Coordinates of C-alpha atoms and ligand atoms in Angstrom, one line a residue:
X1 CA -26.9 4.8 -17.8
X2 CA -28.2 2.5 -15.5
X3 CA -27.2 -1.9 -16.6
X4 CA -30.1 -3.1 -18.3
X5 CA -30.8 -7.1 -18.5
X6 CA -32.9 -8.0 -21.1
X7 CA -35.4 -10.6 -20.0
X8 CA -38.2 -12.2 -21.7
X9 CA -41.0 -10.1 -20.1
X10 CA -38.7 -7.1 -21.0
X11 CA -35.8 -5.0 -19.4
X12 CA -35.2 -5.5 -15.8
X13 CA -32.5 -2.6 -13.7
X14 CA -30.2 -3.6 -11.4
X15 CA -29.9 -2.0 -8.2
X16 CA -27.2 -1.9 -5.6
X17 CA -25.8 -0.8 -2.4
X18 CA -22.6 -2.0 -1.0
X19 CA -21.3 -2.4 2.1
X20 CA -17.5 -2.1 3.0
X21 CA -15.1 -3.4 5.6
X22 CA -11.9 -1.3 5.6
X23 CA -9.1 -2.0 8.2
X24 CA -7.7 1.0 9.4
X25 CA -4.4 1.7 8.8
X26 CA -3.1 1.8 12.6
X27 CA -0.1 0.4 14.5
X28 CA -2.3 -1.1 17.2
X29 CA -6.1 -2.2 17.9
X30 CA -9.2 -0.7 18.2
X31 CA -9.5 -1.4 21.8
X32 CA -6.0 -2.5 23.1
X33 CA -2.2 -2.2 22.9
X34 CA -1.6 -5.5 20.3
X35 CA 0.0 -5.0 17.1
X36 CA -1.9 -5.7 13.8
X37 CA 0.6 -6.3 11.6
X38 CA -0.3 -8.4 9.1
X39 CA 1.5 -12.4 8.5
X40 CA 3.1 -12.7 11.9
X41 CA 2.9 -16.2 13.4
X42 CA -0.7 -17.3 14.5
X43 CA -1.7 -16.4 17.7
X44 CA 1.6 -13.9 18.6
X45 CA -0.4 -10.4 18.5
X46 CA -3.3 -11.4 21.3
X47 CA -3.7 -9.4 24.5
X48 CA -6.0 -10.2 27.4
X49 CA -8.6 -7.9 25.7
X50 CA -8.3 -9.4 22.2
X51 CA -8.9 -13.3 24.0
X52 CA -11.5 -11.7 25.6
X53 CA -10.7 -12.8 29.3
X54 CA -13.0 -12.0 32.1
X55 CA -12.7 -9.2 33.7
X56 CA -10.6 -7.4 30.9
X57 CA -11.8 -3.8 29.6
X58 CA -11.7 -1.9 26.3
X59 CA -10.0 1.4 26.0
X60 CA -10.3 3.2 23.0
X61 CA -7.4 3.8 20.6
X62 CA -7.5 8.0 19.6
X63 CA -5.9 6.9 16.5
X64 CA -8.5 5.1 15.2
X65 CA -11.5 7.4 15.8
X66 CA -8.8 10.1 13.9
X67 CA -8.8 8.0 11.4
X68 CA -12.9 7.2 10.8
X69 CA -12.9 11.1 11.1
X70 CA -10.5 11.4 8.5
X71 CA -12.2 9.1 6.1
X72 CA -15.5 10.7 6.5
X73 CA -14.1 14.2 5.9
X74 CA -12.9 12.7 2.7
X75 CA -15.9 11.2 1.6
X76 CA -17.9 14.1 2.2
X77 CA -19.8 12.9 5.1
X78 CA -21.5 14.4 8.3
X79 CA -19.2 13.7 11.2
X80 CA -21.5 12.7 14.4
X81 CA -19.9 14.8 17.2
X82 CA -21.9 11.8 19.7
X83 CA -21.3 8.2 18.6
X84 CA -22.0 5.1 20.7
X85 CA -20.6 1.8 20.4
X86 CA -22.8 -1.1 21.1
X87 CA -22.2 -5.2 21.7
X88 CA -23.9 -6.8 18.9
X89 CA -24.2 -10.6 20.0
X90 CA -23.7 -13.4 18.1
X91 CA -21.5 -16.9 18.5
X92 CA -18.7 -17.7 16.5
X93 CA -15.6 -19.9 17.2
X94 CA -13.2 -17.0 16.8
X95 CA -14.9 -14.6 18.4
X96 CA -14.5 -15.0 21.8
X97 CA -15.9 -12.4 23.6
X98 CA -19.4 -13.3 22.4
X99 CA -19.9 -10.2 20.4
X100 CA -18.4 -7.6 18.6
X101 CA -18.4 -3.7 19.9
X102 CA -19.8 -1.9 16.9
X103 CA -22.0 1.0 16.2
X104 CA -25.7 0.9 15.3
X105 CA -28.1 3.6 16.1
X106 CA -25.4 6.2 16.4
X107 CA -22.7 5.8 14.0
X108 CA -19.4 8.0 14.0
X109 CA -20.3 9.4 10.6
X110 CA -23.3 9.9 9.0
X111 CA -24.8 10.8 5.2
X112 CA -21.9 11.8 2.5
X113 CA -21.4 11.2 -1.3
X114 CA -18.7 9.8 -3.6
X115 CA -18.5 10.8 -7.2
X116 CA -17.3 7.6 -9.3
X117 CA -15.9 8.3 -13.1
X118 CA -17.8 6.3 -15.5
X119 CA -15.4 4.6 -18.4
X120 CA -17.2 7.0 -20.7
X121 CA -16.1 10.0 -19.0
X122 CA -19.2 11.3 -17.2
X123 CA -19.5 11.2 -13.7
X124 CA -22.1 9.7 -10.9
X125 CA -22.7 10.6 -7.4
X126 CA -23.7 7.9 -4.9
X127 CA -24.6 8.4 -1.9
X128 CA -23.1 7.0 1.6
X129 CA -25.6 6.1 4.0
X130 CA -23.0 5.8 7.1
X131 CA -19.9 4.9 8.5
X132 CA -19.4 3.1 11.6
X133 CA -16.0 1.8 13.7
X134 CA -16.4 -2.0 14.6
X135 CA -13.8 -4.9 15.7
X136 CA -12.8 -7.4 13.4
X137 CA -12.9 -11.1 14.5
X138 CA -10.3 -13.7 14.6
X139 CA -10.0 -16.2 11.9
X140 CA -10.8 -20.1 11.8
X141 CA -8.5 -22.0 9.8
X142 CA -9.7 -25.2 8.1
X143 CA -6.7 -26.1 5.9
X144 CA -4.1 -26.8 8.4
X145 CA -5.0 -30.2 9.8
X146 CA -7.1 -33.3 8.2
X147 CA -9.6 -33.3 11.1
X148 CA -9.0 -30.4 13.5
X149 CA -10.1 -26.6 12.9
X150 CA -7.3 -23.5 14.3
X151 CA -8.4 -20.5 15.3
X152 CA -5.9 -17.3 15.0
X153 CA -6.8 -14.4 16.8
X154 CA -4.2 -11.8 15.5
X155 CA -7.1 -10.5 13.6
X156 CA -9.3 -10.1 17.0
X157 CA -9.6 -6.2 17.9
X158 CA -8.3 -4.7 14.5
X159 CA -10.1 -1.8 13.5
X160 CA -12.2 -1.6 11.0
X161 CA -14.4 1.2 9.4
X162 CA -17.5 -0.3 7.7
X163 CA -19.2 2.3 5.0
X164 CA -22.3 1.6 3.8
X165 CA -24.3 2.9 0.8
X166 CA -27.2 3.9 -0.6
X167 CA -29.2 1.8 -3.1
X168 CA -27.7 4.4 -5.7
X169 CA -25.4 1.8 -7.7
X170 CA -27.2 0.8 -11.3
X171 CA -24.8 -2.0 -12.6
X172 CA -21.5 -4.1 -12.3
X173 CA -19.6 -0.8 -14.0
X174 CA -21.0 1.9 -11.4
X175 CA -20.1 -0.9 -8.3
X176 CA -16.4 -1.6 -9.8
X177 CA -16.2 2.3 -10.1
X178 CA -17.8 3.1 -6.8
X179 CA -15.1 0.5 -5.2
X180 CA -12.4 1.5 -6.9
X181 CA -12.9 5.2 -6.2
X182 CA -13.4 4.5 -2.5
X183 CA -10.0 2.5 -2.2
X184 CA -8.4 5.4 -4.0
X185 CA -10.1 7.8 -1.5
X186 CA -8.8 5.5 1.1
X187 CA -5.6 5.1 0.1
X188 CA -5.0 9.0 -0.6
X189 CA -6.2 9.1 3.4
X190 CA -3.9 6.9 4.6
X191 CA -6.8 5.4 6.2
X192 CA -6.9 2.3 4.7
X193 CA -4.5 0.3 2.3
X194 CA -6.9 -1.0 0.7
X195 CA -5.2 -4.5 -0.3
X196 CA -8.2 -6.4 -1.4
X197 CA -5.9 -9.7 -1.7
X198 CA -4.9 -9.5 2.3
X199 CA -8.5 -8.6 3.2
X200 CA -7.9 -5.4 4.4
X201 CA -10.8 -4.2 2.4
X202 CA -13.8 -6.7 1.5
X203 CA -16.8 -5.7 0.0
X204 CA -20.7 -6.9 0.4
X205 CA -22.8 -6.4 -2.5
X206 CA -26.4 -6.2 -2.2
X207 CA -28.6 -6.8 -5.3
X208 CA -32.1 -6.8 -6.4
X209 CA -33.7 -6.2 -9.8
X210 CA -36.8 -4.0 -10.9
X211 CA -38.7 -3.0 -13.8
X212 CA -37.7 0.7 -15.0
X213 CA -39.6 3.4 -12.7
X214 CA -40.8 0.3 -10.4
X215 CA -40.1 0.3 -6.1
X216 CA -36.7 -1.6 -5.0
X217 CA -37.3 -5.3 -5.3
X218 CA -36.0 -7.8 -2.7
X219 CA -32.2 -7.7 -2.5
X220 CA -29.9 -10.7 -2.1
X221 CA -26.5 -9.8 -0.2
X222 CA -23.3 -11.6 -1.7
X223 CA -20.4 -12.1 0.9
X224 CA -16.9 -12.6 0.5
X225 CA -16.7 -10.6 -2.7
X226 CA -12.6 -9.8 -2.7
X227 CA -11.7 -8.2 -5.9
X228 CA -13.2 -5.7 -8.4
X229 CA -13.4 -8.4 -10.9
X230 CA -15.1 -10.6 -8.5
X231 CA -17.6 -7.7 -7.9
X232 CA -18.2 -7.4 -11.7
X233 CA -18.8 -11.2 -12.1
X234 CA -21.0 -11.2 -8.9
X235 CA -23.3 -8.6 -10.1
X236 CA -23.5 -10.3 -13.8
X237 CA -24.1 -13.8 -12.5
X238 CA -26.9 -12.6 -9.3
X239 CA -28.8 -10.0 -11.7
X240 CA -29.2 -13.0 -14.1
X241 CA -30.3 -15.7 -11.5
X242 CA -32.7 -13.0 -10.2
X243 CA -34.6 -12.3 -13.4
X244 CA -34.5 -16.0 -14.2
X245 CA -36.4 -16.8 -10.8
X246 CA -38.6 -13.7 -11.0
X247 CA -39.9 -14.6 -15.1
X248 CA -40.4 -17.9 -13.8
X249 CA -42.9 -16.6 -11.8
X250 CA -40.8 -17.2 -8.3
X251 CA -40.2 -14.4 -5.8
X252 CA -36.8 -13.7 -4.6
X253 CA -35.9 -14.3 -0.8
X254 CA -34.1 -11.9 1.1
X255 CA -30.5 -14.0 1.9
X256 CA -27.1 -13.9 2.3
X257 CA -25.6 -15.4 -0.6
X258 CA -21.3 -16.3 -0.9
X259 CA -19.6 -15.8 -3.9
X260 CA -17.8 -18.7 -4.9
X261 CA -14.8 -17.7 -7.6
X262 CA -13.6 -20.9 -8.5
X263 CA -17.4 -21.7 -10.0
X264 CA -18.3 -18.5 -11.1
X265 CA -21.8 -18.3 -9.1
X266 CA -23.2 -17.1 -5.7
X267 CA -25.1 -19.8 -3.8
X268 CA -27.5 -19.4 -0.7
X269 CA -25.4 -19.1 2.9
X270 CA -28.6 -18.1 5.1
X271 CA -32.0 -16.5 4.8
X272 CA -33.6 -13.7 6.7
X273 CA -35.8 -15.9 8.5
X274 CA -33.0 -17.8 10.2
X275 CA -30.5 -14.3 10.4
X276 CA -29.4 -14.0 13.8
X277 CA -31.1 -11.2 16.0
X278 CA -27.9 -9.9 17.3
X279 CA -29.7 -8.3 20.1
X280 CA -27.6 -4.7 20.2
X281 CA -27.4 -2.6 23.7
X282 CA -24.9 -0.4 24.2
X283 CA -21.4 -1.6 25.7
X284 CA -21.3 -0.8 29.4
X285 CA -18.0 -0.5 29.2
X286 CA -17.4 2.3 27.0
X287 CA -19.1 5.5 27.5
X288 CA -20.3 7.5 24.7
X289 CA -17.9 9.0 22.2
X290 CA -17.9 12.5 22.4
X291 CA -15.8 14.7 19.7
X292 CA -14.9 18.3 19.7
X293 CA -16.0 20.2 16.6
X294 CA -12.5 21.9 16.7
X295 CA -10.3 18.5 17.4
X296 CA -12.8 17.3 14.2
X297 CA -11.8 20.6 12.2
X298 CA -8.1 20.6 12.9
X299 CA -8.2 16.7 10.9
X300 CA -9.9 18.6 8.3
X301 CA -7.0 21.3 8.0
X302 CA -4.9 18.5 7.5
X303 CA -6.6 16.3 4.6
X304 CA -4.4 15.8 1.8
X305 CA -5.3 17.0 -1.9
X306 CA -7.8 14.2 -3.0
X307 CA -8.2 12.1 -6.2
X308 CA -11.1 14.2 -7.4
X309 CA -9.4 17.9 -7.0
X310 CA -5.8 16.4 -8.0
X311 CA -7.4 15.3 -11.5
X312 CA -8.7 18.9 -11.9
X313 CA -5.8 20.6 -10.9
X314 CA -3.6 18.1 -13.6
X315 CA -5.9 19.3 -16.3
X316 CA -6.2 23.1 -15.3
X317 CA -2.6 23.3 -14.4
X318 CA -1.0 21.1 -16.8
X319 CA -3.6 21.4 -19.5
X320 CA -3.8 17.4 -19.2
X321 CA -7.2 15.4 -20.8
X322 CA -9.9 13.8 -18.5
X323 CA -8.4 10.6 -19.5
X324 CA -4.6 11.4 -18.7
X325 CA -5.1 12.9 -15.7
X326 CA -7.6 9.8 -14.4
X327 CA -5.0 7.5 -15.3
X328 CA -1.7 9.4 -13.5
X329 CA -3.9 10.3 -10.3
X330 CA -5.5 6.7 -10.2
X331 CA -2.2 5.8 -7.5
X332 CA -0.8 8.5 -5.4
X333 CA 2.3 7.8 -5.7
X334 CA 2.0 7.7 -9.5
X335 CA 0.6 11.2 -8.9
X336 CA 3.2 12.3 -7.0
X337 CA 6.4 11.0 -9.4
X338 CA 4.9 12.7 -12.4
X339 CA 4.7 15.8 -10.5
X340 CA 8.3 15.2 -10.0
X341 CA 9.1 14.8 -13.4
X342 CA 6.7 17.8 -14.4
X343 CA 8.0 20.1 -12.1
X344 CA 10.1 23.0 -14.2
X345 CA 9.2 20.8 -17.9
X346 CA 7.1 20.5 -20.1
X347 CA 4.4 19.2 -18.6
X348 CA 2.5 17.8 -21.0
X349 CA 5.6 16.1 -22.6
X350 CA 6.1 14.8 -19.1
X351 CA 2.4 13.0 -19.0
X352 CA 3.3 11.7 -22.8
X353 CA 6.7 10.2 -21.7
X354 CA 5.4 9.1 -17.9
X355 CA 2.5 7.3 -19.9
X356 CA 3.2 6.3 -23.2
X357 CA 6.6 4.9 -22.1
X358 CA 7.0 4.2 -18.2
X359 CA 3.7 3.4 -17.5
X360 CA 3.8 0.9 -20.4
X361 CA 7.3 -1.1 -19.8
X362 CA 6.2 -1.0 -15.8
X363 CA 2.5 -3.0 -16.6
X364 CA 4.2 -5.3 -18.9
X365 CA 6.8 -6.1 -15.8
X366 CA 4.0 -5.9 -13.5
X367 CA 5.9 -3.6 -11.0
X368 CA 4.6 -0.9 -9.2
X369 CA 5.7 2.7 -9.9
X370 CA 7.8 2.6 -6.6
X371 CA 10.2 0.0 -8.1
X372 CA 10.6 2.1 -11.6
X373 CA 14.3 1.3 -12.1
X374 CA 14.0 5.3 -14.2
X375 CA 13.4 7.6 -11.1
X376 CA 11.5 10.8 -11.8
X377 CA 14.2 13.3 -11.4
X378 CA 16.1 11.4 -13.9
X379 CA 12.9 11.2 -16.5
X380 CA 12.4 14.6 -15.6
X381 CA 16.0 15.4 -16.8
X382 CA 15.5 13.5 -19.9
X383 CA 12.1 15.8 -20.8
X384 CA 14.7 18.7 -20.3
X385 CA 17.5 17.3 -22.6
X386 CA 14.4 16.9 -25.5
X387 CA 13.3 20.9 -24.7
X388 CA 16.5 22.1 -24.7
X389 CA 17.5 20.3 -27.9
X390 CA 20.9 18.1 -26.7
X391 CA 18.9 15.3 -28.0
X392 CA 15.9 15.0 -30.5
X393 CA 12.9 12.8 -29.6
X394 CA 14.1 9.8 -31.3
X395 CA 17.3 9.5 -29.8
X396 CA 15.3 10.1 -26.3
X397 CA 13.2 6.9 -26.6
X398 CA 16.9 4.7 -26.8
X399 CA 18.5 7.0 -23.9
X400 CA 14.7 5.4 -22.6
X401 CA 15.5 2.4 -22.9
X402 CA 18.7 2.3 -21.2
X403 CA 17.9 4.5 -18.5
X404 CA 15.0 1.6 -18.0
X405 CA 17.4 -1.3 -18.6
X406 CA 20.5 0.1 -16.1
X407 CA 18.8 2.8 -14.1
X408 CA 21.3 5.4 -15.1
X409 CA 21.1 9.3 -15.5
X410 CA 20.0 10.1 -19.1
X411 CA 23.1 12.8 -18.9
X412 CA 25.8 10.0 -18.6
X413 CA 24.5 7.9 -21.2
X414 CA 24.1 10.6 -24.2
X415 CA 27.9 11.3 -23.2
X416 CA 28.9 7.7 -22.9
X417 CA 27.1 7.1 -26.3
X418 CA 27.7 10.3 -28.1
X419 CA 24.2 10.8 -28.6
X420 CA 24.1 14.4 -28.6
X421 CA 22.2 16.3 -31.1
X422 CA 24.9 17.8 -33.9
X423 CA 23.5 21.6 -34.2
X424 CA 27.3 22.1 -35.7
X425 CA 25.5 23.9 -39.1
X426 CA 29.2 22.9 -41.3
X427 CA 28.8 19.3 -39.9
X428 CA 25.0 18.9 -41.1
X429 CA 25.9 20.7 -44.6
X430 CA 28.9 18.4 -45.3
X431 CA 26.1 15.5 -45.1
X432 CA 23.8 17.3 -46.5
X433 CA 26.0 18.1 -49.5
X434 CA 26.9 14.3 -49.3
X435 CA 23.4 12.9 -49.9
X436 CA 23.0 15.4 -52.7
X437 CA 26.0 14.1 -54.1
X438 CA 24.8 10.4 -53.5
X439 CA 21.2 10.9 -55.1
X440 CA 21.5 12.6 -58.8
X441 CA 18.3 10.9 -60.0
X442 CA 16.4 12.0 -56.9
X443 CA 17.7 15.4 -57.2
X444 CA 16.3 15.6 -60.4
X445 CA 13.2 14.5 -60.2
X446 CA 13.1 16.6 -56.7
X447 CA 13.7 19.9 -58.7
X448 CA 11.1 18.2 -61.8
X449 CA 8.3 18.7 -59.3
X450 CA 8.2 15.4 -57.2
X451 CA 7.8 17.4 -54.1
X452 CA 7.5 14.3 -51.9
X453 CA 10.8 13.1 -52.3
X454 CA 11.7 16.0 -49.7
X455 CA 11.0 14.0 -46.8
X456 CA 13.4 11.1 -48.4
X457 CA 16.4 13.5 -48.4
X458 CA 15.7 14.4 -44.8
X459 CA 15.7 10.3 -43.5
X460 CA 18.7 9.8 -45.7
X461 CA 20.6 12.8 -43.5
X462 CA 19.3 11.8 -40.3
X463 CA 20.2 8.0 -40.9
X464 CA 23.8 9.5 -42.3
X465 CA 24.1 11.2 -38.9
X466 CA 22.9 8.2 -37.0
X467 CA 19.6 10.6 -35.9
X468 CA 21.5 12.7 -34.3
X469 CA 21.5 15.9 -36.4
X470 CA 19.5 18.8 -35.6
X471 CA 15.9 18.1 -37.6
X472 CA 14.8 21.5 -37.9
X473 CA 18.5 22.2 -39.0
X474 CA 18.2 20.1 -41.7
X475 CA 15.2 20.9 -43.3
X476 CA 16.0 24.2 -43.6
X477 CA 19.9 23.4 -45.1
X478 CA 17.7 21.0 -47.3
X479 CA 15.7 23.5 -48.5
X480 CA 18.1 25.9 -48.8
X481 CA 20.5 23.5 -51.3
X482 CA 17.5 22.0 -53.8
X483 CA 15.5 24.9 -54.5
Ligands
ADP501 P1 -28.5 -4.8 7.0 O1 -28.2 -4.4 8.0 O2 -29.8 -5.7 7.1 O3 -27.8 -5.8 5.7 P2 -29.2 -2.2 5.4 O4 -30.4 -1.3 5.8 O5 -27.6 -1.8 6.6 O6 -29.4 -3.9 5.9 O7 -28.5 -2.4 3.9 C1 -27.4 -2.5 3.5 C2 -27.5 -2.2 2.5 O8 -28.4 -3.0 1.3 C3 -27.1 -0.9 1.8 O9 -25.8 -0.4 1.3 C4 -28.3 -0.6 1.0 O10 -28.0 0.2 -0.5 C5 -28.6 -2.3 0.7 N1 -29.8 -2.2 -0.3 C6 -31.3 -1.9 0.8 N2 -32.4 -2.1 -0.1 C7 -32.0 -2.3 -1.3 C8 -32.1 -3.2 -2.2 N3 -33.6 -3.3 -2.7 N4 -31.4 -3.5 -3.4 C9 -30.0 -3.2 -3.5 N5 -29.7 -2.7 -2.6 C10 -30.3 -2.2 -1.6
MG502 MG1 -25.1 -6.0 5.7

């Protein structure tokens, strides 16, 4: 469902296309052997190539190419066996080469598609225009000295994939869903860690408005949007701003705008008229990149199960709802954890415990599943103890709380705390008799027709057994004695 902005002249439709820069997960840079590790001391990971010393020659990192191909396959895109690196010329203090090596006319990956999942359960396909490889620039640092700016070239030459979407996105929710899905796919593939806070993934959001059915309007490109929440807020702000301009009789100038998270607004950075002419031309230091189809097919064979496939398998193999499956596959580590819990156990029970108990606590403590004090093996064991009636579901909650607090295994907790369910009919019968003897009035009332009191007796017996009596046996014995 397209998001509509209500104006004074009627409804307006939001049109969005996104350009996402994703830093490739790789140990070394796109054209040099320098390390790409995040957080190193400034300028400690800069080779002569990255510093653009005269006469240095770039050498293409094969692994980065492999990662781009893997990504292209993961987003259902055409892989171009022939692609070309070009120089994109511009001046910036943190770009010592004076140009960025990028791809322009011949990108490594062509058209594709990404399915996005909307909160109402519907699925929509967003077209991918292209994915190309390029180098990142360095970083200017303005907050380390009162009057000077510094340049840190650690990031200079790091490998980026730029993934460009078609203008198929129709609102803030879809934009968020697109970015979240793309990030999930990259994380599953292991081609980008998707960490938006560290800037490993950055989105440029192009927004235009139109009356439903009209041709596309003029767009503005919002740069520097670095979280899902910021995408939501930037689109909401920008769409309203454009409607106000248009309804006041003005027109939208194509321009680049900056999202300011502290003010919650976008503002003009540069207009298209002053935009750079990059003078792209094929980099004479690099031959066109020609890939062998067999090599691409080999990479295809090593693709992991992707989020959509995993979700559908969880639904068919484990009988989970679309919602539960969606939450479990949202992170690959979470899905792997769940599969370990469910292995050889009641899969639905395993899903309930993983989602409603474990993830609920982890969320509260703001911990990722990798830091869960309860291991998948131990949670699986707990499920097994419920299924084989060693403990009741109610006692299991206490055992689980103890597991979460101590990291201990459920069997030792059940053992040392004496929580084993009582299935000895003699012992249960004794308690049943006691409860009947202690409550003559209720017994009389029950026999007189107050059927609802049965629950009272069950509760009393369970309470007396400290929750350990097997509920089925309690029911059976009470029925026998009371009827
Ligand atoms: P540029 O390189 O100038 O940014 P592109 O053709 O690469 O131009 O387009 C960039 C992005 O803008 C793409 O994601 C595309 O889908 C999106 N886009 C193009 N036209 C519109 C429009 N009218 N409204 C919203 N987004 C658009
Ligand atoms: Mg652009």
